[in-house]
mmCIF file of N, CA and C in Angstrom:
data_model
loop_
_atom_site.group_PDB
_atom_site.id
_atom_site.type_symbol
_atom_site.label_atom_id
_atom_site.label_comp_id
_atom_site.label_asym_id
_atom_site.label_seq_id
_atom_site.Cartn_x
_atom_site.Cartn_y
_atom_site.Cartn_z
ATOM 1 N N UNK C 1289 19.589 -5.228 5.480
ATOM 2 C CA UNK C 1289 20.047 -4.009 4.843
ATOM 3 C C UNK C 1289 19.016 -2.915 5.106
ATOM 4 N N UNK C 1290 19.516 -1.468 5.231
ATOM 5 C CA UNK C 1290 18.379 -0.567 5.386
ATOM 6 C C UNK C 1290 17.880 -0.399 4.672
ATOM 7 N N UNK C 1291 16.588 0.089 4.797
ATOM 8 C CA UNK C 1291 16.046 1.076 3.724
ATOM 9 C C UNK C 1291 16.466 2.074 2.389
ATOM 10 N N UNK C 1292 17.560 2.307 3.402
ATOM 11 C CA UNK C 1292 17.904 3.831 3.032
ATOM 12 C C UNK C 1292 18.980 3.163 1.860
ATOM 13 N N UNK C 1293 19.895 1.991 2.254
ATOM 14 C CA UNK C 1293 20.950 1.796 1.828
ATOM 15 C C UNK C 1293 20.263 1.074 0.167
ATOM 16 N N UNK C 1294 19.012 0.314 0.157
ATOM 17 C CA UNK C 1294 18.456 -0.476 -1.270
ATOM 18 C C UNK C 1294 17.671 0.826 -1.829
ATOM 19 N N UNK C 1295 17.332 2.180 -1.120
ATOM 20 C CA UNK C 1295 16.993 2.781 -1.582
ATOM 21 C C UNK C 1295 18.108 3.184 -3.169
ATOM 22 N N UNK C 1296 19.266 3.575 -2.733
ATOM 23 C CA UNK C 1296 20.243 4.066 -3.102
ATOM 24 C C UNK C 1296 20.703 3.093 -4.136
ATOM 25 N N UNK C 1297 20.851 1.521 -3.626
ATOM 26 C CA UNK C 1297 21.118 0.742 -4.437
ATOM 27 C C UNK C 1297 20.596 0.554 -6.047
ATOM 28 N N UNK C 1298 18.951 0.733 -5.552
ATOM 29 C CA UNK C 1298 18.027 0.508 -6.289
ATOM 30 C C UNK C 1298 18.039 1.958 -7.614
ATOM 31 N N UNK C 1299 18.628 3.140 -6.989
ATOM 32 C CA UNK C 1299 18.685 3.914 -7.814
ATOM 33 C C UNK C 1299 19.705 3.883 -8.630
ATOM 34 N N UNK C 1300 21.312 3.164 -7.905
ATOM 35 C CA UNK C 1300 22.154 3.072 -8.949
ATOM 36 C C UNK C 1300 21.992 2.504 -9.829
ATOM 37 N N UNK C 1301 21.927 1.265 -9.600
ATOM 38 C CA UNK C 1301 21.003 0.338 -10.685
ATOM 39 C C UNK C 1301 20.200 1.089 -11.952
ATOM 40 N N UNK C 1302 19.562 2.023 -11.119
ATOM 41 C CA UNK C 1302 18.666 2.806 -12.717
ATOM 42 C C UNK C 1302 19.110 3.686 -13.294
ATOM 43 N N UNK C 1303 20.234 4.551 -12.429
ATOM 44 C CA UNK C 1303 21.472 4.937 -13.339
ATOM 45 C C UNK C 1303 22.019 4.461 -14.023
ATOM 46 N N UNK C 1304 22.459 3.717 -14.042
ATOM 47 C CA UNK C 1304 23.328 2.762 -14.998
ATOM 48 C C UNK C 1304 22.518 2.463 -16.186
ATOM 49 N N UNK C 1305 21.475 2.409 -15.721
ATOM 50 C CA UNK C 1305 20.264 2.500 -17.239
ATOM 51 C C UNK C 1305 19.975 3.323 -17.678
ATOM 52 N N UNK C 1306 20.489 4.192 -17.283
ATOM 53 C CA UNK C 1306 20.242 5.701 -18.376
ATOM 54 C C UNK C 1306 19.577 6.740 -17.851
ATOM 55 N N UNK C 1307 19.246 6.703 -16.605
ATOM 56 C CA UNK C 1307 17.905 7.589 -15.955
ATOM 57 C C UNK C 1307 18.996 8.526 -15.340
ATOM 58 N N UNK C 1308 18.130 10.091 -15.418
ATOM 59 C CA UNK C 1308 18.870 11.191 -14.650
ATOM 60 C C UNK C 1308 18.999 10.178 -12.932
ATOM 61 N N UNK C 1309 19.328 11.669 -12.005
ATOM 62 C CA UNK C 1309 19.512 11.389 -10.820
ATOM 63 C C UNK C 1309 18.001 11.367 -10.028
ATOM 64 N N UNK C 1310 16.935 12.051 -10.270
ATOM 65 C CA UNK C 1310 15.790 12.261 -9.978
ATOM 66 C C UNK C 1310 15.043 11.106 -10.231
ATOM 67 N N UNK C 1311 14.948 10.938 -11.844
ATOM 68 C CA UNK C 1311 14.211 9.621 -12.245
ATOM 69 C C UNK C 1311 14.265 8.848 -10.765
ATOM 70 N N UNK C 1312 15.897 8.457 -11.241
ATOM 71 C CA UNK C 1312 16.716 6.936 -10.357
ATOM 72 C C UNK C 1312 15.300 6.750 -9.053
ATOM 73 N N UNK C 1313 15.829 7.988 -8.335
ATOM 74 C CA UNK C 1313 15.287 8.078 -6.932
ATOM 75 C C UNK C 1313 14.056 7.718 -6.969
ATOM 76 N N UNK C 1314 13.168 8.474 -7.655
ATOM 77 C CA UNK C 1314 11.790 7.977 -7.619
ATOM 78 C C UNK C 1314 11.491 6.734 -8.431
ATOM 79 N N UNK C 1315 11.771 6.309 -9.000
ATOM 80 C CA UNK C 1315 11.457 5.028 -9.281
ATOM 81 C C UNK C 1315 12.131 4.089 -8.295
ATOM 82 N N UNK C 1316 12.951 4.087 -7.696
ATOM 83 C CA UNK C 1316 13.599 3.455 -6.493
ATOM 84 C C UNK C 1316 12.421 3.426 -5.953
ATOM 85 N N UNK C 1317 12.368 4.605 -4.680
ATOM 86 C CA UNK C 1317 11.602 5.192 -3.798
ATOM 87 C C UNK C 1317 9.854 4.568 -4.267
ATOM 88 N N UNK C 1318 9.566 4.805 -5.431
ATOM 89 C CA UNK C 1318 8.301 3.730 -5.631
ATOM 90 C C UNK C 1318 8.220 2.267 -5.306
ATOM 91 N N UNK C 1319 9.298 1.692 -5.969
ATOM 92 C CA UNK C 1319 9.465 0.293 -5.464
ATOM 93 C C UNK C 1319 9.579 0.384 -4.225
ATOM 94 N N UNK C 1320 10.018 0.888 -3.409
ATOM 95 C CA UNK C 1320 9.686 0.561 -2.233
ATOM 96 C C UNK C 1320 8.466 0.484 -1.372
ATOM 97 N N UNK C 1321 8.345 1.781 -1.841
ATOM 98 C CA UNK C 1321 6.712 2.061 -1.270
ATOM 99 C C UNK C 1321 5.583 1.250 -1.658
ATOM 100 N N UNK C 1322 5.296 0.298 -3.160
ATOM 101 C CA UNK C 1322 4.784 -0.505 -3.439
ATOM 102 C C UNK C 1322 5.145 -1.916 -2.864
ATOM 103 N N UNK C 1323 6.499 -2.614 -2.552
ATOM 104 C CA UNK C 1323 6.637 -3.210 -1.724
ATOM 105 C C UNK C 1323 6.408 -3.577 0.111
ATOM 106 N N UNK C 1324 6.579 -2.107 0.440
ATOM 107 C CA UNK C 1324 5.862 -2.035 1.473
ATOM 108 C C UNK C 1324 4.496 -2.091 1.790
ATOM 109 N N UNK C 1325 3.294 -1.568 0.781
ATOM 110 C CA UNK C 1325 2.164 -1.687 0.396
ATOM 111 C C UNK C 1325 1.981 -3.203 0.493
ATOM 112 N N UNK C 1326 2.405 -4.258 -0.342
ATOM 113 C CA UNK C 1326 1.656 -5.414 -0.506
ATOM 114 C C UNK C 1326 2.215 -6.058 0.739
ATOM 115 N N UNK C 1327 3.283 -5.722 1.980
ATOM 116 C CA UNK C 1327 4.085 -6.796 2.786
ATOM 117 C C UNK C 1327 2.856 -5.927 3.602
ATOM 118 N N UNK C 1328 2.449 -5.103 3.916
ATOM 119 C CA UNK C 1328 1.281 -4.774 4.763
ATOM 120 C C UNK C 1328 0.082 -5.559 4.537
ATOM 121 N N UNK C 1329 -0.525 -5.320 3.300
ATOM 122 C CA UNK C 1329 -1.881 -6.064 2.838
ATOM 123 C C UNK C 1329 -1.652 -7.694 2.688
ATOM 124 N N UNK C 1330 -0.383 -8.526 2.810
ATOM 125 C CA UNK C 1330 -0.289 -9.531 2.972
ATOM 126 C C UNK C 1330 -0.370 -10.143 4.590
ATOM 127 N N UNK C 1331 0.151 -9.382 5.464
ATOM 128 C CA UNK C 1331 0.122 -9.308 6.613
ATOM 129 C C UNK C 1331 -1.305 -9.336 7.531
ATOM 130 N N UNK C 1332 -2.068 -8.431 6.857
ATOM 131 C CA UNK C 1332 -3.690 -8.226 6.881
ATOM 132 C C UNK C 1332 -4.473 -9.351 6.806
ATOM 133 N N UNK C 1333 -3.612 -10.031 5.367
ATOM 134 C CA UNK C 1333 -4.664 -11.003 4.675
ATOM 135 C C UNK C 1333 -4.144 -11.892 5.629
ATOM 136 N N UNK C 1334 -3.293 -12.910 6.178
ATOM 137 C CA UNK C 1334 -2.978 -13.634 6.930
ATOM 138 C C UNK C 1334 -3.225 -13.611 8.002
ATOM 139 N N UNK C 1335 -3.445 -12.582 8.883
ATOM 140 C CA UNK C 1335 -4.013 -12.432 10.420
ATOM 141 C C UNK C 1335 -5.428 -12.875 10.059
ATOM 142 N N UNK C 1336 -6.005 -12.264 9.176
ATOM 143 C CA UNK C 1336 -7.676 -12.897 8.617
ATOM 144 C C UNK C 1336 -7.822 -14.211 8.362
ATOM 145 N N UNK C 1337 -7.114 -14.753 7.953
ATOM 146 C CA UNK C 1337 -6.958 -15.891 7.555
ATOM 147 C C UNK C 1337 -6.748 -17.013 9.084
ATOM 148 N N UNK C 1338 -6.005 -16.289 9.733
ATOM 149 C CA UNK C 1338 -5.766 -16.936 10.940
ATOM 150 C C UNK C 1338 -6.697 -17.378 11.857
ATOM 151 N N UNK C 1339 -7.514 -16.048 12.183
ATOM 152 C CA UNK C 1339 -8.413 -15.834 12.624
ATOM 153 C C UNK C 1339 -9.993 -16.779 12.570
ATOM 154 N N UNK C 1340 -9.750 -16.936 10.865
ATOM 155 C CA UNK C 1340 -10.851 -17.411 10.468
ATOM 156 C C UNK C 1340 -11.071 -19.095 10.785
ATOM 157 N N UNK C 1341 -9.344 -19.206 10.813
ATOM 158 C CA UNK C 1341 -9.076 -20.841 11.038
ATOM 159 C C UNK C 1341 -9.404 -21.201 12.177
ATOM 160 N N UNK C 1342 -9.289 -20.206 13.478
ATOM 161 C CA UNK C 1342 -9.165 -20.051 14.825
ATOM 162 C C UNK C 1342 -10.693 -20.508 15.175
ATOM 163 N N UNK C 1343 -11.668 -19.955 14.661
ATOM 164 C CA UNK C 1343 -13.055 -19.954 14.650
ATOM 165 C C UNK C 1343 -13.399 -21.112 14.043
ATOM 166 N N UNK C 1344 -13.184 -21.369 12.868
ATOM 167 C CA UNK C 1344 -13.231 -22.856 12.557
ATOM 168 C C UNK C 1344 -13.068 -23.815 13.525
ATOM 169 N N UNK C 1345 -12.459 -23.804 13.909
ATOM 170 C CA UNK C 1345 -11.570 -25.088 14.780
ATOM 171 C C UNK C 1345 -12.307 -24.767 16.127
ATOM 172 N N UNK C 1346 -12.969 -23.981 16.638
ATOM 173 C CA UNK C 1346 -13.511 -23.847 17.662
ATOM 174 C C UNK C 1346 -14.905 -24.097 17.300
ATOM 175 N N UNK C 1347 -15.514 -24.028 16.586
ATOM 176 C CA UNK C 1347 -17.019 -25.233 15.945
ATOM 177 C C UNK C 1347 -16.895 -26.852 15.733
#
């Protein structure tokens, strides 16, 4: 699914909870951006991790 499309999703959803149209969006639009945040820094942490094993195993 796109971006764009759970963006939207994610805001109806917070419509339905009571939030103007603005709220919706940005609290959507955060979750995402915080999700994208940790799938980066998880990504980070695992290449390090890889790396570190790589070196291991070569001692």
């Amino acid at each position: 699914m796109s971006t764009v499309a759970t963006l939207l999703r994610l805001a109806r959803m917070r419509r339905t909870a009571g939030a103007s149209h603005l709220e919706a969006l940005t609290w959507a639009g955060g979750l995402l951006w915080r999700n994208h945040r940790t799938t980066q820094r998880r990504r980070s942490v695992e290449r390090r991790s890889e790396v570190a094993r790589a070196a291991r195993h070569l001692l």
